Amino acid sequence: MANRSLYLKFLSAFIIFGAWEIAGRIPVSYAFPTFIESMAALVEMAFDGRLWNAYAETLRPLIFGVAISTVLGIGLGLWIGLSKFFDWLVSPIFIVMQSAPLAALIPLLVMAYGIGLTSKVFVVCIMAMPVIVLNTAGAVRHTPESMKEMCKSFLGSRTDMLIKIIIPAASPLIFSGLRLGVSAGFIGAILAELKITPTGVGDIITFSRSIADYPSMYAAIFSIIVLAVLFLNLLERTEKSLFKGHDRGYVTD
C-alpha cells in the first residue's frame, strides 16, 4: 500500500512537470519557461549560493512566525474550546483576521513596526495563527462527551482530562490546523518580502521578473513550494509518531 502511494505521487509529479514542459515549449506565454529551463536556473542559483543566502533571510521571519503561531495558537485554541465565555470574547478576532485582506494591512504594519523583521513576523502570524486557533478550538469542542464522562467517573482531574482525553482526541484536527497554518505562513513570508522589503526568495522573484529572467523566477517559486511540502510531510510524520497506535488520537491507557 505504501509503495502504491509512492508510485501515485511520482506519477502525479511526472504528469504535472510534463505538462509544465509541454506548456513551456508551445509556448503558452513568452514569460512561461519550460520545466527544464527552470530546473537549470534552480541548480545554477544553488551552486552560486544565491538560493541559500535568500533562504537564510526568508526562513528567519517564517520560523519565528510559525513558532509563535503554533505555541500561542494551540494555547488559545484550547482555551477557546474549553471556555464558552472566552470563545465569545476572542473567536471573532481570529475570524476577522482570517477573512481580512492581508495586503491592505501590510501598510499599517509597516507604519507601526517599520520594514524590518518584526513586520514580517507579524505578517506570518496573521496568516498562520487564525487557522491554528480555530481548528484547535473546533477540535476541543468536538471531543466525545462519552470520553469526558468516563474520565469524570474514574475521578480524573481537569488536568487529566485535558492531557489524557481532550488533547489526544483533538490531535488530528490540531495537526490539520498546523499543516494549514504552516502553508499560510509560507504564503505570508513570501508576501511580506514582496510587499514590505524585497529580501530573500521574494527578492529573487522580484528581481528576476524585473529583468525578464523568468526561469529564475519560476525556479524560486518552485523551491518555496517544495520546501512547504517537505514541512507538511514532516508534520504528518510527527503526528503519526506521537499518536501511533491510538485510534482517532485517543490515549487508551
mmCIF file of C-alpha atoms in Angstrom:
data_model
loop_
_atom_site.group_PDB
_atom_site.id
_atom_site.type_symbol
_atom_site.label_atom_id
_atom_site.label_comp_id
_atom_site.label_asym_id
_atom_site.label_seq_id
_atom_site.Cartn_x
_atom_site.Cartn_y
_atom_site.Cartn_z
ATOM 1 C CA MET A 1 0.000 0.000 0.000
ATOM 2 C CA ALA A 2 2.872 2.361 0.867
ATOM 3 C CA ASN A 3 4.604 1.551 -2.444
ATOM 4 C CA ARG A 4 1.358 2.194 -4.347
ATOM 5 C CA SER A 5 1.023 5.596 -2.677
ATOM 6 C CA LEU A 6 4.629 6.419 -3.562
ATOM 7 C CA TYR A 7 4.095 5.378 -7.191
ATOM 8 C CA LEU A 8 0.999 7.567 -7.410
ATOM 9 C CA LYS A 9 2.943 10.548 -6.051
ATOM 10 C CA PHE A 10 5.689 10.027 -8.638
ATOM 11 C CA LEU A 11 3.084 9.627 -11.375
ATOM 12 C CA SER A 12 1.352 12.826 -10.291
ATOM 13 C CA ALA A 13 4.665 14.725 -10.272
ATOM 14 C CA PHE A 14 5.570 13.310 -13.696
ATOM 15 C CA ILE A 15 2.228 14.445 -15.165
ATOM 16 C CA ILE A 16 2.493 17.953 -13.661
ATOM 17 C CA PHE A 17 6.113 18.512 -14.694
ATOM 18 C CA GLY A 18 5.462 17.001 -18.111
ATOM 19 C CA ALA A 19 2.528 19.350 -18.652
ATOM 20 C CA TRP A 20 4.749 22.243 -17.494
ATOM 21 C CA GLU A 21 7.428 21.257 -20.027
ATOM 22 C CA ILE A 22 4.895 20.968 -22.873
ATOM 23 C CA ALA A 23 3.254 24.308 -21.960
ATOM 24 C CA GLY A 24 6.672 25.978 -21.951
ATOM 25 C CA ARG A 25 7.571 24.551 -25.353
ATOM 26 C CA ILE A 26 4.299 25.522 -27.080
ATOM 27 C CA PRO A 27 4.686 28.221 -25.510
ATOM 28 C CA VAL A 28 1.541 29.383 -23.719
ATOM 29 C CA SER A 29 3.315 32.682 -22.982
ATOM 30 C CA TYR A 30 6.713 34.200 -23.696
ATOM 31 C CA ALA A 31 7.046 34.620 -19.918
ATOM 32 C CA PHE A 32 6.454 30.910 -19.211
ATOM 33 C CA PRO A 33 9.715 28.890 -19.338
ATOM 34 C CA THR A 34 9.953 25.131 -19.671
ATOM 35 C CA PHE A 35 10.416 22.890 -16.643
ATOM 36 C CA ILE A 36 13.964 22.005 -17.732
ATOM 37 C CA GLU A 37 14.951 25.679 -18.063
ATOM 38 C CA SER A 38 13.528 26.435 -14.614
ATOM 39 C CA MET A 39 15.346 23.496 -13.006
ATOM 40 C CA ALA A 40 18.598 24.544 -14.714
ATOM 41 C CA ALA A 41 18.163 28.009 -13.204
ATOM 42 C CA LEU A 42 17.440 26.435 -9.798
ATOM 43 C CA VAL A 43 20.633 24.371 -9.945
ATOM 44 C CA GLU A 44 22.629 27.426 -11.028
ATOM 45 C CA MET A 45 21.293 29.507 -8.102
ATOM 46 C CA ALA A 46 22.029 26.651 -5.707
ATOM 47 C CA PHE A 47 25.630 26.314 -6.889
ATOM 48 C CA ASP A 48 26.445 30.032 -6.901
ATOM 49 C CA GLY A 49 24.972 30.468 -3.388
ATOM 50 C CA ARG A 50 22.146 32.884 -4.224
ATOM 51 C CA LEU A 51 19.442 30.420 -3.223
ATOM 52 C CA TRP A 52 20.971 29.566 0.161
ATOM 53 C CA ASN A 53 21.597 33.226 1.004
ATOM 54 C CA ALA A 54 17.997 34.005 0.075
ATOM 55 C CA TYR A 55 16.622 31.236 2.275
ATOM 56 C CA ALA A 56 18.791 32.325 5.185
ATOM 57 C CA GLU A 57 16.865 35.611 5.011
ATOM 58 C CA THR A 58 13.419 34.157 4.258
ATOM 59 C CA LEU A 59 13.439 31.451 6.934
ATOM 60 C CA ARG A 60 14.038 33.884 9.818
ATOM 61 C CA PRO A 61 10.572 35.508 9.858
ATOM 62 C CA LEU A 62 8.992 32.228 8.764
ATOM 63 C CA ILE A 63 10.452 30.181 11.638
ATOM 64 C CA PHE A 64 9.766 32.883 14.237
ATOM 65 C CA GLY A 65 6.237 33.445 12.941
ATOM 66 C CA VAL A 66 5.307 29.757 12.725
ATOM 67 C CA ALA A 67 6.787 29.038 16.169
ATOM 68 C CA ILE A 68 4.848 31.907 17.766
ATOM 69 C CA SER A 69 1.673 30.947 15.914
ATOM 70 C CA THR A 70 1.998 27.303 16.982
ATOM 71 C CA VAL A 71 2.566 27.963 20.679
ATOM 72 C CA LEU A 72 0.058 30.795 21.055
ATOM 73 C CA GLY A 73 -2.391 29.336 18.539
ATOM 74 C CA ILE A 74 -2.693 25.938 20.220
ATOM 75 C CA GLY A 75 -2.812 27.527 23.682
ATOM 76 C CA LEU A 76 -5.531 29.997 22.706
ATOM 77 C CA GLY A 77 -7.412 27.328 20.768
ATOM 78 C CA LEU A 78 -7.507 25.044 23.811
ATOM 79 C CA TRP A 79 -8.715 27.922 25.979
ATOM 80 C CA ILE A 80 -11.404 28.933 23.473
ATOM 81 C CA GLY A 81 -12.593 25.345 23.157
ATOM 82 C CA LEU A 82 -12.802 24.870 26.922
ATOM 83 C CA SER A 83 -14.404 28.212 27.836
ATOM 84 C CA LYS A 84 -17.655 29.461 26.286
ATOM 85 C CA PHE A 85 -17.031 32.980 27.601
ATOM 86 C CA PHE A 86 -13.508 33.108 26.120
ATOM 87 C CA ASP A 87 -14.901 31.674 22.891
ATOM 88 C CA TRP A 88 -17.464 34.508 22.742
ATOM 89 C CA LEU A 89 -14.782 37.082 23.607
ATOM 90 C CA VAL A 90 -11.858 36.030 21.389
ATOM 91 C CA SER A 91 -13.099 33.882 18.467
ATOM 92 C CA PRO A 92 -14.446 36.862 16.437
ATOM 93 C CA ILE A 93 -10.952 38.395 16.424
ATOM 94 C CA PHE A 94 -9.449 35.375 14.669
ATOM 95 C CA ILE A 95 -12.413 35.027 12.323
ATOM 96 C CA VAL A 96 -11.852 38.640 11.226
ATOM 97 C CA MET A 97 -8.077 38.028 10.923
ATOM 98 C CA GLN A 98 -8.731 35.024 8.709
ATOM 99 C CA SER A 99 -11.086 36.888 6.384
ATOM 100 C CA ALA A 100 -9.324 40.284 6.330
ATOM 101 C CA PRO A 101 -7.341 41.162 3.172
ATOM 102 C CA LEU A 102 -3.741 40.953 4.364
ATOM 103 C CA ALA A 103 -2.354 43.158 1.594
ATOM 104 C CA ALA A 104 -4.429 46.053 2.983
ATOM 105 C CA LEU A 105 -2.998 45.530 6.487
ATOM 106 C CA ILE A 106 0.662 45.455 5.464
ATOM 107 C CA PRO A 107 0.995 49.290 5.131
ATOM 108 C CA LEU A 108 -0.376 49.608 8.692
ATOM 109 C CA LEU A 109 2.187 47.108 9.983
ATOM 110 C CA VAL A 110 4.980 48.973 8.186
ATOM 111 C CA MET A 111 3.845 52.267 9.742
ATOM 112 C CA ALA A 112 3.760 50.700 13.202
ATOM 113 C CA TYR A 113 6.829 48.428 13.133
ATOM 114 C CA GLY A 114 8.959 49.558 10.205
ATOM 115 C CA ILE A 115 10.309 47.412 7.372
ATOM 116 C CA GLY A 116 12.410 45.026 9.453
ATOM 117 C CA LEU A 117 11.985 41.552 10.859
ATOM 118 C CA THR A 118 9.123 42.454 13.233
ATOM 119 C CA SER A 119 6.706 43.406 10.466
ATOM 120 C CA LYS A 120 7.459 40.230 8.529
ATOM 121 C CA VAL A 121 6.930 38.055 11.607
ATOM 122 C CA PHE A 122 3.579 39.789 12.187
ATOM 123 C CA VAL A 123 2.531 39.031 8.599
ATOM 124 C CA VAL A 124 3.374 35.338 9.057
ATOM 125 C CA CYS A 125 1.468 35.255 12.372
ATOM 126 C CA ILE A 126 -1.588 36.977 10.891
ATOM 127 C CA MET A 127 -1.662 34.358 8.138
ATOM 128 C CA ALA A 128 -0.904 31.274 10.231
ATOM 129 C CA MET A 129 -2.407 31.829 13.683
ATOM 130 C CA PRO A 130 -6.161 32.127 12.883
ATOM 131 C CA VAL A 131 -6.201 28.733 11.160
ATOM 132 C CA ILE A 132 -4.386 27.063 14.054
ATOM 133 C CA VAL A 133 -6.558 28.720 16.721
ATOM 134 C CA LEU A 134 -9.900 27.988 15.064
ATOM 135 C CA ASN A 135 -9.008 24.390 14.165
ATOM 136 C CA THR A 136 -7.774 23.690 17.694
ATOM 137 C CA ALA A 137 -10.867 25.249 19.262
ATOM 138 C CA GLY A 138 -13.163 23.253 16.991
ATOM 139 C CA ALA A 139 -11.296 20.037 17.772
ATOM 140 C CA VAL A 140 -11.591 20.610 21.528
ATOM 141 C CA ARG A 141 -15.311 21.391 21.292
ATOM 142 C CA HIS A 142 -15.930 18.164 19.382
ATOM 143 C CA THR A 143 -14.199 15.874 21.878
ATOM 144 C CA PRO A 144 -16.668 12.990 22.500
ATOM 145 C CA GLU A 145 -18.688 13.610 25.654
ATOM 146 C CA SER A 146 -18.558 9.903 26.459
ATOM 147 C CA MET A 147 -14.774 10.139 26.891
ATOM 148 C CA LYS A 148 -15.128 13.146 29.188
ATOM 149 C CA GLU A 149 -17.773 11.375 31.280
ATOM 150 C CA MET A 150 -15.559 8.317 31.548
ATOM 151 C CA CYS A 151 -12.711 10.479 32.872
ATOM 152 C CA LYS A 152 -15.023 12.033 35.462
ATOM 153 C CA SER A 153 -16.360 8.634 36.531
ATOM 154 C CA PHE A 154 -12.799 7.494 37.236
ATOM 155 C CA LEU A 155 -12.265 10.683 39.311
ATOM 156 C CA GLY A 156 -9.873 12.188 36.819
ATOM 157 C CA SER A 157 -8.825 15.784 37.415
ATOM 158 C CA ARG A 158 -9.266 18.623 34.898
ATOM 159 C CA THR A 159 -5.573 18.264 34.072
ATOM 160 C CA ASP A 160 -6.027 14.531 33.422
ATOM 161 C CA MET A 161 -8.982 15.243 31.184
ATOM 162 C CA LEU A 162 -7.036 17.854 29.215
ATOM 163 C CA ILE A 163 -3.812 15.870 28.792
ATOM 164 C CA LYS A 164 -5.153 12.312 28.528
ATOM 165 C CA ILE A 165 -8.515 12.822 26.824
ATOM 166 C CA ILE A 166 -9.002 16.174 25.091
ATOM 167 C CA ILE A 167 -5.580 16.778 23.512
ATOM 168 C CA PRO A 168 -5.130 13.222 22.134
ATOM 169 C CA ALA A 169 -8.725 13.169 20.838
ATOM 170 C CA ALA A 170 -8.282 16.600 19.255
ATOM 171 C CA SER A 171 -4.822 15.846 17.835
ATOM 172 C CA PRO A 172 -5.924 15.019 14.247
ATOM 173 C CA LEU A 173 -7.687 18.373 13.804
ATOM 174 C CA ILE A 174 -4.936 20.224 15.688
ATOM 175 C CA PHE A 175 -2.304 18.851 13.316
ATOM 176 C CA SER A 176 -4.552 19.595 10.348
ATOM 177 C CA GLY A 177 -4.662 23.193 11.581
ATOM 178 C CA LEU A 178 -0.880 23.198 11.949
ATOM 179 C CA ARG A 179 -0.430 21.979 8.393
ATOM 180 C CA LEU A 180 -2.779 24.654 7.079
ATOM 181 C CA GLY A 181 -1.097 27.242 9.314
ATOM 182 C CA VAL A 182 2.374 26.351 8.035
ATOM 183 C CA SER A 183 1.119 26.607 4.441
ATOM 184 C CA ALA A 184 -0.374 30.018 5.190
ATOM 185 C CA GLY A 185 2.856 31.007 6.960
ATOM 186 C CA PHE A 186 4.884 30.300 3.817
ATOM 187 C CA ILE A 187 2.494 32.484 1.826
ATOM 188 C CA GLY A 188 2.805 35.210 4.460
ATOM 189 C CA ALA A 189 6.620 35.085 4.451
ATOM 190 C CA ILE A 190 6.836 35.488 0.671
ATOM 191 C CA LEU A 191 4.077 38.119 0.629
ATOM 192 C CA ALA A 192 5.967 40.112 3.269
ATOM 193 C CA GLU A 193 9.122 40.028 1.157
ATOM 194 C CA LEU A 194 7.206 41.119 -1.919
ATOM 195 C CA LYS A 195 5.209 43.886 -0.220
ATOM 196 C CA ILE A 196 7.478 45.184 2.584
ATOM 197 C CA THR A 197 11.110 44.845 1.514
ATOM 198 C CA PRO A 198 12.449 42.749 -1.381
ATOM 199 C CA THR A 199 14.690 40.342 0.528
ATOM 200 C CA GLY A 200 15.331 36.606 0.436
ATOM 201 C CA VAL A 201 13.368 34.498 -2.032
ATOM 202 C CA GLY A 202 10.986 37.412 -2.591
ATOM 203 C CA ASP A 203 13.941 39.458 -3.826
ATOM 204 C CA ILE A 204 14.886 36.741 -6.330
ATOM 205 C CA ILE A 205 11.299 36.657 -7.605
ATOM 206 C CA THR A 206 11.035 40.447 -7.872
ATOM 207 C CA PHE A 207 14.477 40.975 -9.441
ATOM 208 C CA SER A 208 14.117 38.087 -11.903
ATOM 209 C CA ARG A 209 10.758 39.422 -13.049
ATOM 210 C CA SER A 210 12.178 42.932 -13.489
ATOM 211 C CA ILE A 211 14.949 41.706 -15.829
ATOM 212 C CA ALA A 212 12.712 39.120 -17.560
ATOM 213 C CA ASP A 213 14.735 36.191 -16.167
ATOM 214 C CA TYR A 214 11.629 34.025 -15.971
ATOM 215 C CA PRO A 215 13.376 30.660 -15.438
ATOM 216 C CA SER A 216 14.948 32.011 -12.230
ATOM 217 C CA MET A 217 11.629 33.474 -11.114
ATOM 218 C CA TYR A 218 9.788 30.181 -11.579
ATOM 219 C CA ALA A 219 12.688 28.280 -10.001
ATOM 220 C CA ALA A 220 12.422 30.409 -6.848
ATOM 221 C CA ILE A 221 8.641 29.865 -6.714
ATOM 222 C CA PHE A 222 9.119 26.124 -7.250
ATOM 223 C CA SER A 223 11.698 25.932 -4.442
ATOM 224 C CA ILE A 224 9.372 27.529 -1.885
ATOM 225 C CA ILE A 225 6.590 25.107 -2.873
ATOM 226 C CA VAL A 226 8.945 22.135 -2.425
ATOM 227 C CA LEU A 227 10.068 23.416 0.982
ATOM 228 C CA ALA A 228 6.440 23.864 2.084
ATOM 229 C CA VAL A 229 5.605 20.297 1.002
ATOM 230 C CA LEU A 230 8.595 18.958 2.966
ATOM 231 C CA PHE A 231 7.447 20.857 6.069
ATOM 232 C CA LEU A 232 3.934 19.460 5.743
ATOM 233 C CA ASN A 233 5.224 15.896 5.343
ATOM 234 C CA LEU A 234 7.408 16.375 8.424
ATOM 235 C CA LEU A 235 4.361 17.490 10.429
ATOM 236 C CA GLU A 236 2.384 14.483 9.206
ATOM 237 C CA ARG A 237 5.158 12.088 10.233
ATOM 238 C CA THR A 238 5.437 13.816 13.614
ATOM 239 C CA GLU A 239 1.714 13.345 14.200
ATOM 240 C CA LYS A 240 1.898 9.659 13.305
ATOM 241 C CA SER A 241 4.884 9.051 15.582
ATOM 242 C CA LEU A 242 3.366 10.939 18.536
ATOM 243 C CA PHE A 243 -0.020 9.217 18.384
ATOM 244 C CA LYS A 244 0.967 5.864 16.929
ATOM 245 C CA GLY A 245 -1.401 3.085 17.928
ATOM 246 C CA HIS A 246 -4.173 5.337 19.254
ATOM 247 C CA ASP A 247 -7.402 5.178 17.264
ATOM 248 C CA ARG A 248 -8.730 8.652 16.423
ATOM 249 C CA GLY A 249 -5.968 10.130 18.572
ATOM 250 C CA TYR A 250 -7.197 8.796 21.947
ATOM 251 C CA VAL A 251 -4.820 7.862 24.715
ATOM 252 C CA THR A 252 -6.175 4.471 25.745
ATOM 253 C CA ASP A 253 -4.046 3.532 28.721
#
